[in-house]
XYZ file of N, CA and C in Angstrom:
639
model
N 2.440 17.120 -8.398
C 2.438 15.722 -8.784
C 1.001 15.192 -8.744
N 0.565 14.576 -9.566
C -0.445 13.888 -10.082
C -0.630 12.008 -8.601
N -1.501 12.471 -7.919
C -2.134 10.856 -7.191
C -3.317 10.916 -6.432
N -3.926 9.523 -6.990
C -5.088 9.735 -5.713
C -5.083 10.709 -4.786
N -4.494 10.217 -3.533
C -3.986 10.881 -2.087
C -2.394 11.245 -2.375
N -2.517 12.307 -0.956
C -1.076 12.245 -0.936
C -1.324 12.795 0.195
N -0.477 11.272 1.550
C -0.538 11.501 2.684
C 0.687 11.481 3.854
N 0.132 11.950 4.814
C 1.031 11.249 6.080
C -0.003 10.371 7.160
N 1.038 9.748 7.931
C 0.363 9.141 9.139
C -1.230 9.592 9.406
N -1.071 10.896 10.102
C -2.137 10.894 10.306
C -3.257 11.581 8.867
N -3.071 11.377 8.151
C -3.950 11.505 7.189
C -4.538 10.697 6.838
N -3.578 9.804 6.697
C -3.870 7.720 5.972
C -4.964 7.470 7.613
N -4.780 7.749 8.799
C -5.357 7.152 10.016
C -6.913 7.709 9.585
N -6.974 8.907 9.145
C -8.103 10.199 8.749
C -9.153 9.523 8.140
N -8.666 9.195 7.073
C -9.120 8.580 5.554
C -9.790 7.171 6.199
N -8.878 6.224 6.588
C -9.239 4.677 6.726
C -10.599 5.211 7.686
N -9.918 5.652 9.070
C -11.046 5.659 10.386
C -12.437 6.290 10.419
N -11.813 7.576 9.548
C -12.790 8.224 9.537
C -13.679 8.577 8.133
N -13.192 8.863 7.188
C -13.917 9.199 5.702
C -14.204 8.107 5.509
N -13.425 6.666 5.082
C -13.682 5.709 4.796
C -14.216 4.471 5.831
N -14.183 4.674 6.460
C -14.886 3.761 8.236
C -14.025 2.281 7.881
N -12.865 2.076 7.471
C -12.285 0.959 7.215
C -11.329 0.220 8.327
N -11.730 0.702 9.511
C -11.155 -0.096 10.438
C -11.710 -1.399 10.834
N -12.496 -2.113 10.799
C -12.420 -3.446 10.627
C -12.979 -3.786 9.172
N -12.411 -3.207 8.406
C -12.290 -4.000 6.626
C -11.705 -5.363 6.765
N -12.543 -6.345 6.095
C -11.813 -7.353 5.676
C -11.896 -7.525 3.887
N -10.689 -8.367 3.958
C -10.774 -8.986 2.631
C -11.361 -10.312 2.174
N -12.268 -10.101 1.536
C -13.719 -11.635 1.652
C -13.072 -12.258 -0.032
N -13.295 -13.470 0.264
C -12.808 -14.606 -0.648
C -14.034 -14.490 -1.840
N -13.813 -13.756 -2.582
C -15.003 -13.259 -3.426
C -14.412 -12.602 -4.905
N -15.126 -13.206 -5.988
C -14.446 -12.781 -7.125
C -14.750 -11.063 -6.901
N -13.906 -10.458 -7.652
C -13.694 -9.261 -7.616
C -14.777 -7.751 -7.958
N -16.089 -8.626 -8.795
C -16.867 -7.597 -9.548
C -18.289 -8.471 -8.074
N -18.011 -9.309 -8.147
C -18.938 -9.698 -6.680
C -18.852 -8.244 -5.682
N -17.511 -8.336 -5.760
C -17.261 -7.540 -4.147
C -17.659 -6.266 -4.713
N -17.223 -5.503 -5.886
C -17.626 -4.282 -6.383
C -19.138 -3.661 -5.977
N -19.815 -4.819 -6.713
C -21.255 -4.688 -6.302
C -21.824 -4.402 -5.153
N -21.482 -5.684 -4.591
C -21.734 -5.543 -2.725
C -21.822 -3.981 -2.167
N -20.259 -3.195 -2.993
C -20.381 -1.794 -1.834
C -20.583 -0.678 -2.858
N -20.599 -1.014 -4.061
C -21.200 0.189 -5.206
C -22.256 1.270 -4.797
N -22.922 1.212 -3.799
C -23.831 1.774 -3.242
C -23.077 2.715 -1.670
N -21.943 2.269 -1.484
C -21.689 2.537 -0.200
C -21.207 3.908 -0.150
N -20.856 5.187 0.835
C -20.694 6.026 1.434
C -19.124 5.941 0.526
N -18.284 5.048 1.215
C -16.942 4.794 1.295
C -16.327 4.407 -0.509
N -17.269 3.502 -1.314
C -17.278 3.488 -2.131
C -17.453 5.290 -3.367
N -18.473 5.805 -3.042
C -18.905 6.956 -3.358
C -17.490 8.377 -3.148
N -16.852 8.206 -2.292
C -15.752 8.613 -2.008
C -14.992 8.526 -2.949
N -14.279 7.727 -3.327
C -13.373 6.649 -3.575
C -13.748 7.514 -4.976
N -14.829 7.053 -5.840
C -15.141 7.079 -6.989
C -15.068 8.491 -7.869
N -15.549 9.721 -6.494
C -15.643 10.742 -7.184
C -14.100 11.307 -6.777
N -13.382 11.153 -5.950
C -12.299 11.501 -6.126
C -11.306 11.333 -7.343
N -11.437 9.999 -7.909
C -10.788 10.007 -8.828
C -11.163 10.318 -10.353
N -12.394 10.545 -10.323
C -13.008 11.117 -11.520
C -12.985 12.850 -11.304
N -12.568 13.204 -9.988
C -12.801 14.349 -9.952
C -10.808 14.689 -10.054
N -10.284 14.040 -10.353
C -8.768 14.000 -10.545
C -8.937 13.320 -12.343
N -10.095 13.319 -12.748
C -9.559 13.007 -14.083
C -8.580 11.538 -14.342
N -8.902 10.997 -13.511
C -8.246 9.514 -13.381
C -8.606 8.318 -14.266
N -8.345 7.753 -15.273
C -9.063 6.668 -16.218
C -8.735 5.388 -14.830
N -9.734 4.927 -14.821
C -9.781 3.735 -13.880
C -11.066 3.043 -13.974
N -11.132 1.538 -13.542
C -12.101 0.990 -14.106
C -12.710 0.855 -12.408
N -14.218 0.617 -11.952
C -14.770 0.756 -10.673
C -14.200 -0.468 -10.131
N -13.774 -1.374 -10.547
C -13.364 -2.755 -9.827
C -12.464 -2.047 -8.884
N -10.994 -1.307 -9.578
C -10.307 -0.457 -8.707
C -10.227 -0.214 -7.825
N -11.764 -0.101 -7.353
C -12.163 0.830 -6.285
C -12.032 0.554 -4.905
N -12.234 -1.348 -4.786
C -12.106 -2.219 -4.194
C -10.840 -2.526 -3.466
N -9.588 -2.903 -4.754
C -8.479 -2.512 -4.379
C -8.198 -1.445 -3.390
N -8.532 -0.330 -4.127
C -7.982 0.549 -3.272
C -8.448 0.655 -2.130
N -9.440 0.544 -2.069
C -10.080 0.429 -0.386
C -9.019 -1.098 0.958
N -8.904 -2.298 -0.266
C -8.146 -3.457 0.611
C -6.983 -2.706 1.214
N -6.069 -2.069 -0.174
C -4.526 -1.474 0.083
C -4.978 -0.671 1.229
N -5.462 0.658 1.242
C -5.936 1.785 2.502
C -5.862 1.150 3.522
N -6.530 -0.029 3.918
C -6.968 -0.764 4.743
C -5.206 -1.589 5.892
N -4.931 -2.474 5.034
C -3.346 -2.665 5.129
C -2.494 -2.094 5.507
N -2.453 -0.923 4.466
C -0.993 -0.229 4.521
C -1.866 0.143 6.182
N -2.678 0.966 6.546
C -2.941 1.732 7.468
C -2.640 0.650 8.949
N -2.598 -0.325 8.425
C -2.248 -1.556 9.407
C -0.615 -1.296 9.972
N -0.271 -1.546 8.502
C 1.303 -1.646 8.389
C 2.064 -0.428 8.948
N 1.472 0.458 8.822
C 1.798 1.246 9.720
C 1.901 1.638 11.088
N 0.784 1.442 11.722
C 0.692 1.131 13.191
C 1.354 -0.143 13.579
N 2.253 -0.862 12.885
C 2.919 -1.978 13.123
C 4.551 -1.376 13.122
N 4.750 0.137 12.566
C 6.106 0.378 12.894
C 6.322 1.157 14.347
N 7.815 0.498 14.554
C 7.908 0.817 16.053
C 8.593 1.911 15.826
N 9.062 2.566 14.851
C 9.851 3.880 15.161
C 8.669 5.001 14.963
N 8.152 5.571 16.125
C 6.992 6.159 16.003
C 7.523 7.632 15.274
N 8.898 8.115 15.517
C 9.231 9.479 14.418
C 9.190 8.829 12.920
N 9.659 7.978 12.338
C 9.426 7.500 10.951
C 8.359 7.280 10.867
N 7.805 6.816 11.349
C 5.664 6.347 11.092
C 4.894 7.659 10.939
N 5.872 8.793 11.863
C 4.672 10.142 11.230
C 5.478 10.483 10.075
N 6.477 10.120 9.795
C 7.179 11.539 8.807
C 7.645 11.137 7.432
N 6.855 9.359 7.134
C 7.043 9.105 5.973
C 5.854 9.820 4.881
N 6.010 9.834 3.944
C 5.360 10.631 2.683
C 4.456 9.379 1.825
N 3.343 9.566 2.209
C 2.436 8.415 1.340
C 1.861 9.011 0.290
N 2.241 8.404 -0.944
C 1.323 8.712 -2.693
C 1.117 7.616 -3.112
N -0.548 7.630 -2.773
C -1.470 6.262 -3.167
C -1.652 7.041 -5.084
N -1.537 5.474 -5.819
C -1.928 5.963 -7.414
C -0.891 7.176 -7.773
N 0.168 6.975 -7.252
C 1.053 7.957 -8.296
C 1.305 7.722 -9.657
N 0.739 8.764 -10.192
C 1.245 8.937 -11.552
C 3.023 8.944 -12.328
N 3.633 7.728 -12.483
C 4.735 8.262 -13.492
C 4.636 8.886 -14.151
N 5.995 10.653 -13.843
C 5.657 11.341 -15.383
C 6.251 10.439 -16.515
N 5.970 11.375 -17.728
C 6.144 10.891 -18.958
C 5.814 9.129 -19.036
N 5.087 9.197 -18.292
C 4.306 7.480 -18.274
C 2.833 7.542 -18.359
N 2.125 6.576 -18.647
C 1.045 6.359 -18.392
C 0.735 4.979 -17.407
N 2.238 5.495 -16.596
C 1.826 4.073 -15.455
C 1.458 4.451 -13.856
N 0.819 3.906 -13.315
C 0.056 4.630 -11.863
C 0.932 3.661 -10.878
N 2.224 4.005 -9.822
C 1.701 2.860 -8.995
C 1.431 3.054 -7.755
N 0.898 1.618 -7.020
C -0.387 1.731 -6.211
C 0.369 2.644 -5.081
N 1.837 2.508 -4.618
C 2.128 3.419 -3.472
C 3.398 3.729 -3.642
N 3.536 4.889 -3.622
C 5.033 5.440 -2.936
C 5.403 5.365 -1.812
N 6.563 4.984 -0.692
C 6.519 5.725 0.440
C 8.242 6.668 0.165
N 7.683 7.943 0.672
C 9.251 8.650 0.342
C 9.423 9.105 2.109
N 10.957 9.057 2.116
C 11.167 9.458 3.383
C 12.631 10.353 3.299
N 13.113 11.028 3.435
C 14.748 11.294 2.812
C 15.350 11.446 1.823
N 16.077 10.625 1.399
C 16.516 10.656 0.453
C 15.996 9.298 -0.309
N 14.867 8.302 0.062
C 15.018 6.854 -0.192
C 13.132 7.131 -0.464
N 13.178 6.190 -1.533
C 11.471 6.186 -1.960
C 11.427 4.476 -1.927
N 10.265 3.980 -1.692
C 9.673 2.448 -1.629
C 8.452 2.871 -2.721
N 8.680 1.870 -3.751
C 7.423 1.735 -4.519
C 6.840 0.550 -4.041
N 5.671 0.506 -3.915
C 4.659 -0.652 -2.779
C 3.689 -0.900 -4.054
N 4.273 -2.522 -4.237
C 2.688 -2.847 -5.314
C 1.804 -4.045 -4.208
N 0.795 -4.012 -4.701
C 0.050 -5.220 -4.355
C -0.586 -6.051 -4.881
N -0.453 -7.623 -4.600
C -1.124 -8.260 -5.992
C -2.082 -9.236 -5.214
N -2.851 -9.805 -5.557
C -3.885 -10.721 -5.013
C -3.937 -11.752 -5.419
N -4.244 -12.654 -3.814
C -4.023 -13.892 -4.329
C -5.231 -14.893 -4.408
N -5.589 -15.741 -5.342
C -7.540 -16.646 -4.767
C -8.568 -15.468 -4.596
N -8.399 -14.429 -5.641
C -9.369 -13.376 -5.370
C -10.319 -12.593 -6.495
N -9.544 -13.413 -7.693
C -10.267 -13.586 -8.920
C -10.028 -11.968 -9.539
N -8.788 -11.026 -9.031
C -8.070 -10.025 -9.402
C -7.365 -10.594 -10.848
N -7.072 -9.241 -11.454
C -6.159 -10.132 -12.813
C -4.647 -9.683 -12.320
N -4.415 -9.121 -10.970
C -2.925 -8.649 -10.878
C -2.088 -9.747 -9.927
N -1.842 -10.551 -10.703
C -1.073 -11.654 -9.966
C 0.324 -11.302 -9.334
N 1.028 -11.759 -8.488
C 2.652 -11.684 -8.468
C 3.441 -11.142 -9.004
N 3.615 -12.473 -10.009
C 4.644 -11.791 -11.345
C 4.799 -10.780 -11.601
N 3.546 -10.379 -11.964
C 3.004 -9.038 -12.766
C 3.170 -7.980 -12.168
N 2.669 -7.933 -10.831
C 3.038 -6.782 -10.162
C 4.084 -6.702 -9.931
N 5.406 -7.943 -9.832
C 6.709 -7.276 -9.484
C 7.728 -7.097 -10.383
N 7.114 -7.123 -11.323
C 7.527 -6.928 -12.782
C 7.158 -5.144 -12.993
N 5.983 -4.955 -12.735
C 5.369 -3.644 -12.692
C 6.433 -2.659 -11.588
N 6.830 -3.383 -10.898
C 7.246 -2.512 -9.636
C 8.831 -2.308 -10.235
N 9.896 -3.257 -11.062
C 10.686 -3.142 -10.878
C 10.747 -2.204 -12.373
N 9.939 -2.574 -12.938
C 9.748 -1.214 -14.450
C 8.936 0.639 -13.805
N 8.476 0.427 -12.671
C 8.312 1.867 -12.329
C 9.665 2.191 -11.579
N 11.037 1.171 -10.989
C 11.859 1.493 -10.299
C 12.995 2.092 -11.399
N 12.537 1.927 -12.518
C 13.485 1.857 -13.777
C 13.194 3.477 -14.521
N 11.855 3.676 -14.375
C 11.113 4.908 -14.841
C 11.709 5.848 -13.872
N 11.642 5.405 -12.978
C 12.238 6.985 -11.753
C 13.118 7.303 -11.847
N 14.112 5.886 -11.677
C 15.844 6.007 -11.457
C 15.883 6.807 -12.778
N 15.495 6.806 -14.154
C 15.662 7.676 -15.078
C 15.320 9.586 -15.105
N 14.724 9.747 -13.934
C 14.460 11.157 -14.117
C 14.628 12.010 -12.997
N 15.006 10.833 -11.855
C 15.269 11.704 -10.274
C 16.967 11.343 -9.863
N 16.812 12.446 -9.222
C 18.964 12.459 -8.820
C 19.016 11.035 -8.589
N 20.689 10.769 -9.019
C 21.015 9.308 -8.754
C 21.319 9.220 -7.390
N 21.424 10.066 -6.315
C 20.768 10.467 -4.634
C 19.952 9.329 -4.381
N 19.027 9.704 -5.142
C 17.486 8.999 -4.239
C 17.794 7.850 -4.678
N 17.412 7.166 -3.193
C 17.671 5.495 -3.249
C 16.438 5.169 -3.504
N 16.246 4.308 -4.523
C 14.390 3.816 -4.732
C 14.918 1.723 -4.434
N 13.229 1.845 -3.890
C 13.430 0.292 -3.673
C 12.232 -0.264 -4.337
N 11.939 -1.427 -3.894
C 11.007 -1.943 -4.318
C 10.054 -3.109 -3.718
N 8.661 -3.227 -3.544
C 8.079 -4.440 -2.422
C 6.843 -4.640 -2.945
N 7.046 -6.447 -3.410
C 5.295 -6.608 -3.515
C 4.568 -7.267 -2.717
N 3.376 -6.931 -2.217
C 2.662 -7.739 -0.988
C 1.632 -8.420 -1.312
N 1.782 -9.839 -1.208
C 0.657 -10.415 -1.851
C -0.323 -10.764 -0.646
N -1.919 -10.452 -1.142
C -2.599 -9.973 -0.271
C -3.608 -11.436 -0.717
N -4.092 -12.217 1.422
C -4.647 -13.050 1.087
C -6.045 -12.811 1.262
N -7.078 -13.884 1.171
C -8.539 -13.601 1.590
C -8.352 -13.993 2.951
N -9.401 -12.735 3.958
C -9.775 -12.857 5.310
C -10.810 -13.216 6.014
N -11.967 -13.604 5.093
C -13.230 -14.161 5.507
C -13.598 -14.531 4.365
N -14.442 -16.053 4.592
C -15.376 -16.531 3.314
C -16.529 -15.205 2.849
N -16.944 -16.210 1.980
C -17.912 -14.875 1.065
C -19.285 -14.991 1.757
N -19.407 -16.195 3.123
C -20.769 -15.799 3.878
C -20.270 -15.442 5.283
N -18.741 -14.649 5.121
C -18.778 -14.077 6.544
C -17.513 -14.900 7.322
N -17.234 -15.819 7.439
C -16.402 -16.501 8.201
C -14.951 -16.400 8.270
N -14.330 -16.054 8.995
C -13.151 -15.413 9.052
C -11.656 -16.503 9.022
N -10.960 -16.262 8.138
C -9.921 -17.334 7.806
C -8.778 -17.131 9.019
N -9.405 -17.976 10.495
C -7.931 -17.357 11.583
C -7.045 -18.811 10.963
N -5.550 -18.108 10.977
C -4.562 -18.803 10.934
C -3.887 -20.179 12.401
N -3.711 -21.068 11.735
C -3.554 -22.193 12.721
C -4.553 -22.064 14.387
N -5.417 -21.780 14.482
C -6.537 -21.849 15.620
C -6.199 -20.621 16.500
N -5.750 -19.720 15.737
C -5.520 -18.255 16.311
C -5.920 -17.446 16.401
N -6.162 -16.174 17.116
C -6.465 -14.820 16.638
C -5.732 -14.231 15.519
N -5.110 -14.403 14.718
C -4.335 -14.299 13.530
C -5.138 -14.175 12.408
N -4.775 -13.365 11.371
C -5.568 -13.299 10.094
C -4.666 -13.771 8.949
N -4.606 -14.324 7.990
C -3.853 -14.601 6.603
C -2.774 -13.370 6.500
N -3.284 -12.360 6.611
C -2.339 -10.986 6.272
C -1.509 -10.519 7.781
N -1.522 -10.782 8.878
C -1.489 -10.140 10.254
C 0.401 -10.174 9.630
N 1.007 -11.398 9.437
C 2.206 -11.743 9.359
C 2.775 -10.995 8.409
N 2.340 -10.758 7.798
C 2.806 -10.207 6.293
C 2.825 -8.367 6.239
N 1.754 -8.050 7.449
C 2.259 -6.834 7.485
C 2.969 -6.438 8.412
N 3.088 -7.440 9.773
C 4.313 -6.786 10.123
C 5.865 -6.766 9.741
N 5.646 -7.983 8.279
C 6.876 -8.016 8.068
C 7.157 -6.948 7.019
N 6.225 -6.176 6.678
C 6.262 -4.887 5.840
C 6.664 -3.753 6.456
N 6.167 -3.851 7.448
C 6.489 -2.731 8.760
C 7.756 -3.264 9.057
N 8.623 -4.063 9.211
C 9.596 -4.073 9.429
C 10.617 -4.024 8.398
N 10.453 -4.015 7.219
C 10.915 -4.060 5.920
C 11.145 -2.653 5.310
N 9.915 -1.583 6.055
C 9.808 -0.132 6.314
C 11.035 0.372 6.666
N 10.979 0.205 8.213
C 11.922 0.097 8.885
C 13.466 -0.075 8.474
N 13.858 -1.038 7.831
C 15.216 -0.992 7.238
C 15.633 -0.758 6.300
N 14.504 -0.453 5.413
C 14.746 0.290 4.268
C 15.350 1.594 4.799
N 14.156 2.582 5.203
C 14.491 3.734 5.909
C 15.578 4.212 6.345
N 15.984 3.206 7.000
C 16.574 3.442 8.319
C 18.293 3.476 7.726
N 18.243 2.161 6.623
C 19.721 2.423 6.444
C 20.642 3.074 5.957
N 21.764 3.212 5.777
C 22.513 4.315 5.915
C 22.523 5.390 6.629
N 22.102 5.370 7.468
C 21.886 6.599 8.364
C 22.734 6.701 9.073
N 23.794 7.836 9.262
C 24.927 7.382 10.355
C 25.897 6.771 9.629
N 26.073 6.850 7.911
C 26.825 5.695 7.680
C 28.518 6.325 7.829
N 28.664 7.515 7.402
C 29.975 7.822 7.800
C 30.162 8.085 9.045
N 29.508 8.336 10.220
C 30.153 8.477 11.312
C 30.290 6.677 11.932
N 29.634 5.907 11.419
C 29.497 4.521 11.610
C 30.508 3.960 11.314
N 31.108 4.495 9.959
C 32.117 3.796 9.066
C 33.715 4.102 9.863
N 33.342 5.479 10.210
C 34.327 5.949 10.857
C 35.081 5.217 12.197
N 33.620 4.939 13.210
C 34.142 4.262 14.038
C 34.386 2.856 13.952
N 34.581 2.135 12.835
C 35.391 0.996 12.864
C 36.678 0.628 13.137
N 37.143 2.377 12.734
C 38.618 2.247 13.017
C 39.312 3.018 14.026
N 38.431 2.669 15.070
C 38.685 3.475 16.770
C 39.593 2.042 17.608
């Protein structure tokens, strides 16, 4: 299969902490080819870039950015799930390729029998992937799969709209006079959204069964 990455737990921890040094990444309130610039020069950027040219990837460098915010997040959202056996043993494909598509999306998570397509859209960030769009995108790649994988696999679908975390000279957007960030809420409610996706049906016939004990 055709994607950027294709990870687990500790791979995604690998990548953010270590290849990419994105443990305190923020997301700065900055039009989008601003921010490009800023790290066009960077280590982490340089990464990023030849990987996907070295995968033959059509993508434009703004991209690049994105993908570094998402890395950043998801790798959040993860250390935010409490079932520490599901947190190692879900299946991450950043930029999966739909076959017989020419559509990429930004994440898979597969675990079982059940896949989560994960879009992300931006919000006040001068991105062109608004809401709509992405969950429009998400529910037409849920449409592309269900067409070519067993009617088994449960596919879902989640878009996370991602806010700015510091002004563009540095200043950090805490929520109501908190240690809190714009996004802190939003990913644990992803991590918990993980979580029951995953999780359900599990047990469902011996569950079903004991109703009638």
């Amino acid at each position: 299969m055709k994607c950027l990455y294709e990870l687990n737990y500790e791979l995604l921890e690998d990548l953010v902490k270590g290849k990419l040094n994105l443990e305190n990444w923020l997301i700065r309130n900055q039009d989008i080819r601003r921010r490009k610039d800023a790290i066009s020069y960077s280590d982490r950027y340089a990464i990023l870039k030849n990987r996907a040219s070295e995968l033959s990837f059509l993508f434009s460098e703004t991209e690049i950015v994105s993908w570094l915010d998402t890395l950043s997040i998801l790798w959040n959202v993860f250390n935010n799930i409490g079932d520490e056996y599901l947190r190692h043993n879900i299946h991450i494909f950043q930029e999966y390729c739909i076959p017989f598509s020419n559509k990429r999306a930004d994440y898979l998570l597969a675990y079982d029998n059940k896949i989560l397509i994960l879009e992300f859209s931006f919000s006040k960030l001068g991105y062109e992937f608004n809401y709509e769009t992405k969950l429009q995108q998400a529910i037409g790649y849920k449409e592309l799969l269900s067409n070519i994988l067993p009617h088994e696999v449960d596919i879902g679908t989640y878009t996370f709209l991602i806010e700015p975390e510091e002004s563009e000279y540095g200043k950090m957007y805490y929520v109501n006079d908190s240690n809190d960030l714009p996004n802190d809420w939003k990913m644990n409610s992803l991590a918990e959204y993980i979580e029951h996706f995953f999780k359900k049906n599990i047990n469902l016939a011996v569950e079903s069964l004991k109703k009638y004990d």
